[in-house]
Amino acid sequence: MSNVNTTTFTIVVALFVIVTGAGFAAARWRRASDMMHLDEWGLGGRSFGTFITWFLLGGDLYTAYTFIAVPALVFGSGSIGFYAVSYTIMVFPIVLIFLPRLWSVSRVHGYVTPADFIRGRYGSRGLALASAFTGILALMPYIALQLVGIKAVLTVMGVNSSSTNTYVKDLPLFIAFVVLAIFTYVSGLRAPALIAFIKDTLIYLFVIVAVFYIPTRMGGWSHIFGTAQTHFNSISPTTHKPIGTFVPTSKSIGSTQFDFASLALGSAVALFLYPHAITGTLAARRRSVVKRNMIYLPLYSVLLALIALFGYMAVADPVTAANVKKANNAQLAVPYLFQHMFPSWFTGIAFAGIIIGALVPAAIMSIAAANLFTRNIFKEFFKQDASPRLQTQMSQWASLVVKLGALLFAVELPQTFSINLQLLGGVWILQLAPMLIGGLFTRWFHRWALLTGWFTGMIYGTICAYNVKNATTSHWAASSDIVFGHTIYIGLSAVVLNLVVAVVLTVVLKAARVPEGADETLPHQYTADPEEAPAPVPATV
Amino acid sequence: VAYVTPCRAMTPERKAEKTMTQSADRPKSPVAAHPITSAAIAILVIATIFFTVYVPIYARITPKVGDFPFFYFYLLIFMPITSVALWIVVQLQKRLGTPSSEEQS
């Protein structure tokens, strides 16, 4: 702890204490008469208006890991990292097509998880299990990566570099996570909803200050872009190719435009298939709240674009670039940039923003995973008559287990393992598109066809991702692969295969008159907008 | 017929949503009743997606806007444009008849 800056450290600790207080106080915020119901603990009473939902979804989707990883990718490879900016723009028109329908049908039937909808739509426990399993699988490494975001900040603060013992070294991480686990257990979704206000205020503050202040210290934007352009066009001595691209290229060798577009499109479709994004959506009070958020959330993407530009600032600042190179970890680019550019008190605010920015999505993700486990595994297969109270208790405990698992992930396994799993998580979650998005519009697909398509996509995507190599690693090198001469995001090629299998098998199964399962939803329920939340669903379905 | 690409599937399904809001006793669906509004909604949604997905439009350094190369300027300016476009879409959807009024009727 010798080289820790006291001012920075004090500010981070003070803000963390404030957030902890807010997390516990949230249990009393907008309190309902009976809190032991999943609609309360897991969905905040389905009562959030436009304003709260905007902060909740913003805090949920733009995670600390995003704030660390996107500039890291920009720092390492240039323009390809901006696919994240492109995807957070196109995601909202795409999502506006299907998300209000999911909200409506979930509200009418009291669905808590996306797998609840699958179960009701196709009358298939197996298909619901497959989607719940995929959701939990994709969320675990994602939670672990929030810890990676915290770790990057702590490393630059010098907090965890003094000891060789893993558990002593990661003690601050343990403390942060235990606090997170307890207030999530107590307050449920209300905790991240309340903390999101603090998180977003801090992040908006430091990003806006940084965007106006740092260029004045570095000779303006023309110098930053100029340095980045020269840097990424220079030839790497090891691969004999340009280090990166300053704008996506269309030349046949190393074409990145197709890669860029397919990564953006695949990620955009995948974003609202993630259970934590759906949890944030289902907590909205009215259908119009969901729609209005699709209008206002693109403004949050401005923030992401500016954060991505920090990657170029790190390239253009010789001290930061040297620090990152010395540590051999591009994820430290933004923390090092702030540490070098800002006075220590402001660095403290920025670092606290990133750490708190990890807690909000980690809490929502663990709640989403816990709800999936409770509703679609525990209740469905072990205790069909579980009371709302028992379901809530189950989810509370499951959220602890999920977070503990994520902590083990982050501490015990190499960091690259979590990153690879998260890339795979995106590929996996995209395989839910035919059953979930398809199911919101048509009942044409056959349940067994969807299940087979899902399985095909999962296997194909995993094998493809495993086989991608580059100059330095033999496996898991990237999330893109070459198909028909184009570099394309594996998730997208896998979901196309998934869809083809589902379509072909549906035709076959329909011809063979295989039973299709009962559909408990009605067409008008997909556009319904009930003012009151449904009465608690009886235990038996 | 079997190989429906995701992009093509959006338009008819968007329209199908409108159709479903129609109650049984009404002769015309909202889409049929408001063809221009419906078309405007479809065009706006597809255009916002297309102008971000089709990278060759903006993957260029020039013209620079201020110090910003075109690629970066375009991405920044397209966010408020998307917001405005989606605001118009939501306003137009209200003209098709809100689902809540369907529920009450």
XYZ file of C-alpha atoms in Angstrom:
646
model
C 0.000 0.000 0.000
C 3.080 2.223 -0.085
C 2.347 4.071 -3.320
C -1.355 4.689 -2.720
C -2.430 8.299 -3.163
C -4.216 9.207 0.066
C -6.547 11.811 -1.449
C -7.713 9.499 -4.246
C -8.121 6.606 -1.835
C -10.105 8.656 0.710
C -12.533 9.950 -1.913
C -13.107 6.474 -3.332
C -13.769 5.051 0.138
C -16.080 7.947 1.090
C -18.180 7.560 -2.070
C -18.288 3.806 -1.574
C -19.638 4.296 1.953
C -22.338 6.672 0.641
C -23.359 4.110 -1.974
C -23.490 1.344 0.627
C -25.820 3.472 2.731
C -28.027 4.122 -0.291
C -28.069 0.389 -1.072
C -29.483 -0.466 2.347
C -31.813 2.542 2.480
C -33.281 1.394 -0.857
C -35.142 -1.377 1.002
C -37.442 1.355 2.378
C -37.687 3.266 -0.903
C -41.145 3.013 -2.567
C -42.012 0.295 -0.105
C -44.894 -2.072 -0.833
C -47.152 -3.706 1.758
C -45.817 -7.195 1.059
C -42.151 -7.192 0.087
C -41.837 -10.992 0.021
C -42.903 -11.292 -3.603
C -40.663 -11.608 -6.655
C -42.459 -8.657 -8.279
C -41.139 -6.560 -5.385
C -37.676 -7.972 -4.691
C -36.910 -8.952 -8.278
C -38.713 -6.211 -10.240
C -38.961 -3.268 -7.822
C -42.749 -3.542 -7.702
C -43.018 -3.145 -11.524
C -43.491 0.513 -10.671
C -40.625 2.531 -12.191
C -41.454 5.546 -14.351
C -39.518 6.935 -17.318
C -36.946 8.781 -15.221
C -35.953 5.922 -12.899
C -36.049 3.389 -15.741
C -33.687 5.550 -17.776
C -31.124 5.556 -14.967
C -31.711 1.882 -14.199
C -31.305 0.698 -17.805
C -28.437 3.130 -18.423
C -26.673 1.865 -15.306
C -27.482 -1.693 -16.338
C -26.363 -1.700 -19.966
C -23.314 0.572 -19.875
C -21.265 -1.409 -17.372
C -17.921 -0.696 -15.739
C -16.418 -3.401 -17.877
C -17.659 -1.570 -20.967
C -15.983 1.592 -19.723
C -12.695 -0.292 -19.285
C -12.854 -2.744 -22.202
C -14.079 -0.488 -25.022
C -11.268 2.088 -24.656
C -8.884 -0.854 -24.170
C -9.951 -2.269 -27.531
C -9.668 1.182 -29.133
C -6.225 1.598 -27.563
C -5.090 -1.761 -28.954
C -6.791 -1.959 -32.363
C -8.248 1.428 -33.240
C -11.550 1.932 -35.008
C -12.894 -1.613 -34.586
C -13.551 -0.727 -30.925
C -16.114 1.811 -32.121
C -18.393 -1.040 -33.154
C -19.662 -0.686 -29.574
C -20.716 2.888 -30.337
C -22.411 1.885 -33.571
C -24.199 -0.973 -31.816
C -25.509 1.154 -28.981
C -27.088 3.432 -31.592
C -28.774 0.769 -33.730
C -29.906 -1.250 -30.718
C -32.726 1.163 -29.886
C -34.635 1.120 -33.208
C -34.200 -2.689 -33.251
C -35.416 -3.076 -29.698
C -38.354 -0.712 -30.193
C -39.715 -3.347 -32.582
C -40.047 -6.128 -30.021
C -39.465 -4.933 -26.466
C -42.837 -3.192 -25.868
C -44.518 -6.467 -26.890
C -42.447 -8.427 -24.375
C -43.306 -5.904 -21.669
C -47.043 -6.121 -22.415
C -47.343 -9.893 -22.500
C -45.168 -10.203 -19.367
C -47.307 -7.674 -17.555
C -50.576 -9.416 -18.437
C -49.315 -12.850 -17.385
C -47.033 -11.755 -14.527
C -43.908 -13.148 -16.179
C -40.753 -12.314 -14.202
C -38.122 -13.772 -16.559
C -37.808 -14.184 -20.346
C -37.949 -17.960 -19.784
C -41.378 -17.511 -18.146
C -42.558 -16.103 -21.463
C -41.021 -18.993 -23.439
C -42.788 -21.426 -21.095
C -46.138 -19.719 -21.549
C -45.838 -19.169 -25.290
C -44.724 -22.650 -26.338
C -46.018 -24.708 -23.407
C -42.571 -26.235 -23.223
C -40.631 -26.672 -19.984
C -37.623 -27.925 -21.916
C -37.404 -24.840 -24.110
C -37.829 -22.604 -21.055
C -35.061 -24.528 -19.300
C -32.780 -24.111 -22.315
C -33.315 -20.364 -22.317
C -32.877 -20.057 -18.534
C -29.693 -22.126 -18.714
C -28.328 -19.943 -21.523
C -29.155 -16.801 -19.574
C -27.417 -17.919 -16.385
C -24.432 -19.207 -18.359
C -24.035 -15.884 -20.145
C -24.485 -13.794 -17.004
C -21.910 -15.492 -14.757
C -18.793 -14.402 -16.672
C -20.393 -11.008 -17.268
C -20.654 -10.459 -13.495
C -17.067 -11.684 -13.131
C -15.965 -9.074 -15.666
C -17.461 -6.313 -13.540
C -14.911 -7.402 -10.967
C -12.230 -7.184 -13.633
C -13.292 -3.550 -14.106
C -12.932 -2.898 -10.363
C -9.575 -4.693 -10.362
C -8.219 -2.486 -13.153
C -8.999 0.611 -11.093
C -7.596 -0.863 -7.872
C -4.390 -1.881 -9.653
C -3.731 1.647 -10.874
C -4.584 3.000 -7.419
C -1.820 0.728 -6.111
C -4.166 -0.871 -3.611
C -3.624 -4.512 -4.436
C -0.048 -4.782 -5.619
C 1.792 -5.159 -2.295
C 1.128 -8.789 -1.414
C 1.634 -12.008 -3.307
C -1.181 -13.780 -1.452
C -4.261 -13.775 -3.709
C -6.663 -13.305 -0.837
C -4.790 -10.429 0.778
C -4.203 -8.853 -2.621
C -7.871 -8.983 -3.521
C -9.166 -8.003 -0.085
C -10.664 -4.670 -1.267
C -12.412 -6.612 -4.020
C -13.840 -9.035 -1.447
C -15.088 -6.193 0.718
C -16.748 -4.458 -2.237
C -18.421 -7.672 -3.262
C -19.617 -8.726 0.173
C -21.221 -5.299 0.616
C -22.816 -5.601 -2.821
C -24.102 -9.101 -2.034
C -25.689 -8.059 1.245
C -27.507 -4.982 0.023
C -28.777 -6.833 -3.043
C -30.062 -9.581 -0.749
C -31.856 -7.039 1.427
C -33.138 -4.478 -1.077
C -33.463 -6.419 -4.352
C -33.800 -4.381 -7.554
C -34.491 -1.196 -5.572
C -30.811 -1.036 -4.547
C -29.267 -0.788 -8.041
C -32.128 1.504 -9.120
C -31.254 3.989 -6.385
C -27.468 3.621 -6.717
C -27.737 4.118 -10.490
C -28.469 7.811 -9.843
C -25.162 8.225 -8.001
C -23.280 6.151 -10.552
C -24.573 8.059 -13.546
C -23.991 11.448 -11.956
C -20.363 10.579 -11.201
C -19.729 9.101 -14.635
C -21.366 11.982 -16.525
C -19.331 14.397 -14.424
C -15.943 12.838 -15.062
C -16.573 12.057 -18.721
C -17.697 15.589 -19.584
C -14.835 17.159 -17.644
C -12.349 14.762 -19.242
C -13.604 15.389 -22.762
C -13.190 19.140 -22.454
C -10.115 19.206 -20.229
C -7.766 16.468 -21.496
C -7.575 17.745 -25.131
C -6.456 21.170 -23.857
C -3.517 19.455 -22.119
C -2.605 17.483 -25.246
C -2.670 19.981 -28.090
C -6.331 19.568 -29.009
C -8.360 16.928 -30.822
C -6.364 17.348 -34.038
C -3.248 16.171 -32.209
C -5.094 13.232 -30.593
C -6.614 12.036 -33.879
C -3.385 12.734 -35.781
C -1.267 10.680 -33.379
C -3.791 7.839 -33.397
C -3.911 7.792 -37.202
C -0.112 7.627 -37.497
C 0.083 5.005 -34.762
C -2.488 2.614 -36.213
C -1.193 2.941 -39.777
C 2.355 2.064 -38.754
C 3.505 -1.480 -39.451
C 3.879 -3.843 -36.512
C 7.357 -5.459 -36.425
C 5.945 -8.846 -35.316
C 2.988 -9.332 -37.681
C 4.194 -7.103 -40.574
C 0.687 -5.658 -40.835
C -0.673 -2.306 -39.679
C -1.156 -2.183 -35.890
C -4.821 -1.327 -36.280
C -7.255 0.706 -38.332
C -8.097 4.379 -37.912
C -11.392 3.954 -39.763
C -12.829 0.546 -40.783
C -11.204 -0.469 -44.063
C -12.789 -1.976 -47.138
C -9.643 -3.326 -48.798
C -9.743 -7.050 -49.352
C -6.718 -7.705 -47.120
C -7.669 -7.164 -43.499
C -11.113 -5.825 -44.352
C -12.766 -4.723 -41.152
C -15.996 -3.113 -42.391
C -17.953 -6.337 -42.541
C -16.529 -7.425 -39.200
C -17.463 -4.050 -37.720
C -21.033 -4.163 -39.028
C -21.694 -7.785 -38.055
C -20.254 -7.294 -34.559
C -22.449 -4.220 -34.120
C -25.613 -5.868 -35.467
C -25.084 -9.110 -33.531
C -24.406 -7.274 -30.283
C -27.381 -4.969 -30.826
C -29.805 -7.881 -31.250
C -28.188 -9.697 -28.304
C -28.314 -6.805 -25.834
C -31.971 -7.051 -24.907
C -31.903 -10.848 -24.930
C -29.683 -10.673 -21.844
C -31.852 -11.427 -18.811
C -30.579 -8.409 -16.860
C -31.695 -6.022 -19.629
C -35.137 -7.657 -19.609
C -35.307 -7.418 -15.794
C -34.691 -3.668 -16.067
C -37.397 -3.409 -18.726
C -40.050 -5.431 -16.884
C -39.638 -3.161 -13.844
C -41.185 -0.318 -15.896
C -44.649 0.879 -14.879
C -46.232 1.342 -18.301
C -45.688 0.354 -21.923
C -45.080 4.012 -22.798
C -42.218 4.072 -20.252
C -40.420 1.391 -22.269
C -40.980 3.249 -25.539
C -39.864 6.598 -24.121
C -36.683 5.007 -22.866
C -35.844 3.823 -26.371
C -35.987 7.515 -27.330
C -33.856 8.809 -24.473
C -31.338 5.988 -24.039
C -29.393 6.814 -27.252
C -28.243 9.915 -25.380
C -26.421 7.554 -23.069
C -24.529 6.245 -26.092
C -22.937 9.675 -26.467
C -21.217 8.913 -23.196
C -19.938 5.609 -24.525
C -18.607 7.291 -27.668
C -16.699 9.807 -25.585
C -15.347 7.045 -23.361
C -14.211 5.138 -26.458
C -12.297 8.251 -27.505
C -10.335 8.008 -24.233
C -8.590 5.079 -25.936
C -7.144 7.497 -28.509
C -6.199 9.961 -25.783
C -4.256 7.158 -24.110
C -2.478 6.460 -27.414
C -1.623 10.146 -27.839
C -0.344 10.636 -24.296
C 3.221 9.242 -24.159
C 3.226 8.746 -20.355
C -0.050 6.768 -20.348
C 0.990 4.736 -23.397
C 4.294 3.870 -21.707
C 2.559 2.898 -18.442
C 0.113 0.630 -20.246
C 2.895 -0.978 -22.243
C 4.919 -1.581 -19.091
C 1.945 -3.252 -17.367
C 1.163 -5.127 -20.610
C -2.563 -4.687 -19.976
C -4.596 -2.427 -22.268
C -7.435 -2.423 -19.724
C -5.402 -0.053 -17.596
C -5.460 2.595 -20.352
C -8.320 4.672 -18.938
C -7.300 4.446 -15.263
C -3.698 5.408 -16.133
C -4.918 8.244 -18.369
C -6.990 9.736 -15.558
C -4.272 9.273 -12.991
C -1.798 11.126 -15.176
C -4.114 13.894 -16.375
C -6.196 14.791 -13.323
C -5.434 16.070 -9.829
C -5.741 13.248 -7.313
C -9.111 14.344 -5.868
C -10.736 14.272 -9.297
C -9.093 10.933 -10.085
C -10.815 9.702 -6.919
C -14.220 10.765 -8.260
C -13.572 9.091 -11.613
C -12.318 5.850 -10.035
C -15.267 5.767 -7.634
C -17.560 6.237 -10.659
C -16.083 3.165 -12.342
C -16.201 1.029 -9.176
C -19.819 2.005 -8.453
C -20.495 1.524 -12.161
C -19.531 -2.123 -11.624
C -21.832 -2.602 -8.641
C -25.066 -1.551 -10.389
C -24.976 -4.029 -13.295
C -23.494 -6.761 -11.069
C -26.489 -6.412 -8.731
C -29.048 -6.472 -11.570
C -27.328 -9.384 -13.296
C -27.279 -11.446 -10.110
C -30.978 -10.664 -9.528
C -31.803 -11.687 -13.116
C -29.842 -14.933 -12.827
C -31.413 -15.669 -9.436
C -34.923 -15.112 -10.823
C -34.183 -17.465 -13.729
C -33.009 -20.123 -11.319
C -36.001 -19.709 -8.999
C -38.750 -19.442 -11.599
C -37.562 -21.743 -14.333
C -35.482 -24.379 -12.551
C -36.432 -24.536 -8.843
C -40.164 -23.886 -9.172
C -40.563 -25.646 -12.513
C -38.706 -28.858 -11.717
C -38.480 -29.123 -7.919
C -41.355 -27.349 -6.227
C -44.267 -26.480 -8.462
C -46.358 -25.161 -5.562
C -43.687 -22.759 -4.240
C -45.367 -19.767 -2.576
C -44.395 -16.205 -3.596
C -42.623 -15.912 -0.248
C -40.569 -19.068 -0.803
C -39.722 -17.959 -4.348
C -38.444 -14.633 -3.062
C -36.312 -16.287 -0.387
C -34.962 -18.701 -2.979
C -34.017 -15.818 -5.285
C -32.328 -13.936 -2.445
C -30.120 -16.922 -1.671
C -29.527 -17.682 -5.335
C -28.309 -14.114 -5.870
C -25.671 -14.706 -3.172
C -24.583 -17.970 -4.771
C -24.360 -16.391 -8.224
C -22.165 -13.585 -6.908
C -19.960 -15.982 -4.990
C -19.481 -17.974 -8.188
C -18.571 -14.819 -10.066
C -16.083 -13.880 -7.353
C -14.389 -17.277 -7.610
C -14.308 -16.803 -11.379
C -12.572 -13.452 -11.019
C -10.069 -14.489 -8.359
C -9.249 -18.096 -9.176
C -9.302 -18.222 -12.949
C -7.033 -16.303 -15.298
C -8.593 -13.054 -16.451
C -8.494 -14.091 -20.108
C -10.779 -16.995 -19.239
C -13.543 -14.648 -18.078
C -13.076 -12.451 -21.126
C -13.324 -15.415 -23.488
C -16.387 -16.658 -21.666
C -18.017 -13.259 -21.929
C -17.369 -13.168 -25.678
C -18.924 -16.626 -25.823
C -21.768 -15.386 -23.620
C -22.700 -12.926 -26.366
C -22.664 -15.731 -28.939
C -24.776 -17.958 -26.669
C -27.351 -15.345 -25.688
C -27.907 -14.485 -29.353
C -29.141 -18.058 -29.869
C -32.295 -17.103 -27.941
C -33.303 -14.690 -30.728
C -35.495 -17.102 -32.778
C -37.490 -18.376 -29.799
C -37.783 -15.057 -27.949
C -38.007 -12.377 -30.665
C -39.633 -14.843 -33.075
C -42.094 -15.912 -30.385
C -43.191 -12.324 -29.769
C -44.500 -12.079 -33.331
C -45.480 -15.556 -34.437
C -46.418 -18.939 -33.067
C -45.416 -20.539 -36.364
C -42.169 -22.060 -35.053
C -42.375 -25.547 -33.549
C -40.965 -25.895 -30.024
C -38.718 -28.871 -30.849
C -37.447 -27.092 -33.971
C -36.512 -24.077 -31.848
C -34.795 -26.315 -29.309
C -32.769 -28.076 -32.014
C -31.903 -24.758 -33.656
C -30.774 -23.370 -30.305
C -28.615 -26.430 -29.671
C -27.060 -26.230 -33.144
C -26.266 -22.540 -32.726
C -24.724 -23.077 -29.287
C -22.473 -25.909 -30.465
C -21.492 -24.230 -33.743
C -20.771 -20.907 -32.012
C -18.688 -22.495 -29.269
C -16.596 -24.597 -31.642
C -16.025 -21.670 -34.016
C -14.978 -19.361 -31.190
C -12.625 -22.028 -29.858
C -10.932 -22.440 -33.224
C -10.178 -18.765 -33.911
C -6.451 -18.140 -33.750
C -4.122 -15.236 -34.296
C -0.394 -14.564 -34.128
C -0.176 -14.893 -30.359
C -2.863 -17.376 -29.281
C -4.048 -20.631 -30.799
C -7.624 -20.507 -29.471
C -10.290 -17.957 -28.495
C -8.413 -15.181 -30.309
C -11.471 -13.165 -31.285
C -15.225 -13.347 -31.614
C -15.111 -13.096 -35.399
C -14.451 -15.775 -37.953
C -14.156 -15.971 -41.715
C -17.309 -17.238 -43.449
C -17.614 -17.159 -47.252
C -14.581 -14.879 -47.449
C -15.920 -12.282 -45.004
C -14.843 -11.729 -41.433
C -18.103 -12.006 -39.530
C -19.151 -12.058 -35.881
C -19.574 -15.709 -34.889
C -22.746 -14.960 -32.941
C -24.398 -13.711 -36.098
C -23.392 -16.658 -38.289
C -24.459 -19.065 -35.529
C -27.888 -17.472 -35.156
C -28.458 -17.601 -38.917
C -27.679 -21.327 -38.807
C -29.950 -21.624 -35.755
C -32.788 -19.931 -37.665
C -32.361 -22.106 -40.766
C -32.504 -25.276 -38.646
C -35.584 -23.978 -36.798
C -37.384 -23.117 -40.048
C -36.605 -26.410 -41.805
C -37.489 -28.547 -38.784
C -40.699 -26.605 -38.168
C -41.847 -27.466 -41.692
C -40.927 -31.128 -41.125
C -42.498 -31.388 -37.639
C -45.677 -29.655 -38.782
C -45.940 -32.079 -41.701
C -45.456 -34.962 -39.255
C -48.148 -33.444 -36.968
C -45.983 -33.555 -33.846
C -47.894 -31.947 -30.909
C -47.103 -28.253 -30.642
C -47.863 -27.484 -26.988
C -50.420 -25.046 -25.593
C -50.066 -21.285 -26.009
C -51.451 -19.416 -22.996
C -51.019 -15.971 -24.589
C -53.556 -14.151 -26.787
C -52.754 -11.768 -29.662
C -54.151 -8.616 -28.011
C -52.038 -9.226 -24.893
C -48.902 -8.306 -26.863
C -50.059 -4.704 -27.155
C -51.896 -4.456 -23.849
C -51.036 -1.711 -21.391
C -52.614 -2.564 -18.032
C -52.329 0.196 -15.457
C -52.199 -2.089 -12.448
C -49.750 -4.929 -12.021
C -51.459 -8.328 -12.135
C -52.442 -9.948 -8.874
C -49.732 -12.271 -7.575
C -49.754 -15.382 -9.717
C -51.038 -18.508 -7.979
C -48.353 -21.014 -7.189
C -49.608 -23.617 -9.605
C -49.562 -22.917 -13.297
C -40.416 -18.967 -48.621
C -38.607 -20.717 -45.799
C -35.509 -18.528 -45.807
C -36.739 -15.259 -44.408
C -33.844 -12.934 -43.706
C -34.096 -11.061 -40.375
C -34.045 -7.698 -42.146
C -37.027 -8.472 -44.370
C -38.942 -10.006 -41.512
C -39.070 -6.722 -39.610
C -41.457 -4.812 -41.816
C -44.310 -7.277 -42.098
C -44.038 -8.112 -38.423
C -44.114 -4.469 -37.456
C -47.286 -4.212 -39.431
C -48.590 -7.394 -37.897
C -48.295 -5.711 -34.516
C -50.594 -2.965 -35.676
C -53.017 -5.501 -37.069
C -53.261 -7.225 -33.733
C -54.373 -4.058 -31.982
C -57.490 -4.140 -34.085
C -60.527 -5.429 -32.279
C -62.700 -7.957 -34.049
C -65.666 -5.679 -34.712
C -63.665 -3.053 -36.559
C -63.633 -3.367 -40.317
C -60.118 -2.027 -41.021
C -56.804 -2.604 -39.270
C -54.914 0.503 -38.108
C -52.288 -0.211 -40.755
C -54.884 -0.311 -43.517
C -56.602 2.753 -42.076
C -53.377 4.771 -41.894
C -51.183 3.524 -44.755
C -49.012 6.650 -44.907
C -48.402 6.766 -41.149
C -47.561 3.066 -41.108
C -45.182 3.435 -44.025
C -43.493 6.407 -42.347
C -42.965 4.361 -39.174
C -41.463 1.456 -41.118
C -39.199 3.743 -43.127
C -37.926 5.625 -40.074
C -37.126 2.463 -38.119
C -35.436 0.747 -41.060
C -33.510 3.892 -42.016
C -32.032 4.413 -38.539
C -30.869 0.798 -38.516
C -29.577 0.898 -42.101
C -27.541 4.089 -41.679
C -25.615 2.576 -38.776
C -25.331 -0.997 -40.093
C -24.123 -0.004 -43.556
C -20.600 0.998 -42.511
C -19.259 2.101 -45.972
C -21.420 5.241 -45.678
C -19.383 6.584 -42.823
C -16.089 4.655 -42.767
C -14.064 7.588 -44.132
C -11.654 10.141 -42.718
C -12.746 13.127 -44.840
C -14.541 15.503 -44.798
C -13.370 16.489 -41.363
C -15.829 18.380 -39.196
C -13.743 20.623 -36.991
C -10.927 18.368 -35.790
C -13.107 15.267 -35.979
C -12.622 12.800 -38.844
C -15.953 12.066 -40.546
C -16.275 8.539 -39.076
C -16.202 9.821 -35.492
C -18.310 12.902 -36.163
C -20.954 10.777 -37.894
C -21.243 8.327 -34.979
C -21.612 11.192 -32.500
C -24.188 13.121 -34.519
C -26.205 10.009 -35.357
C -27.189 9.465 -31.713
C -29.379 12.572 -31.359
C -30.695 11.897 -34.884
C -31.770 8.396 -33.766
C -33.421 9.880 -30.690
C -35.413 12.334 -32.799
C -36.364 9.652 -35.350
C -37.602 7.315 -32.617
C -39.512 10.153 -30.969
C -41.328 10.723 -34.277
C -41.994 6.965 -34.546
C -43.570 6.840 -31.099
C -45.701 9.923 -31.877
C -46.853 8.350 -35.153
C -47.709 5.105 -33.384
C -50.094 7.058 -31.161
C -51.964 8.164 -34.279
C -52.536 4.521 -35.176
C -54.603 4.186 -32.016
C -53.015 3.461 -28.682
C -53.244 -0.115 -27.438
C -54.593 1.048 -24.086
C -57.664 2.610 -25.713
C -58.200 -0.711 -27.499
C -58.174 -2.452 -24.148
C -60.773 -0.136 -22.718
C -63.126 -0.258 -25.698
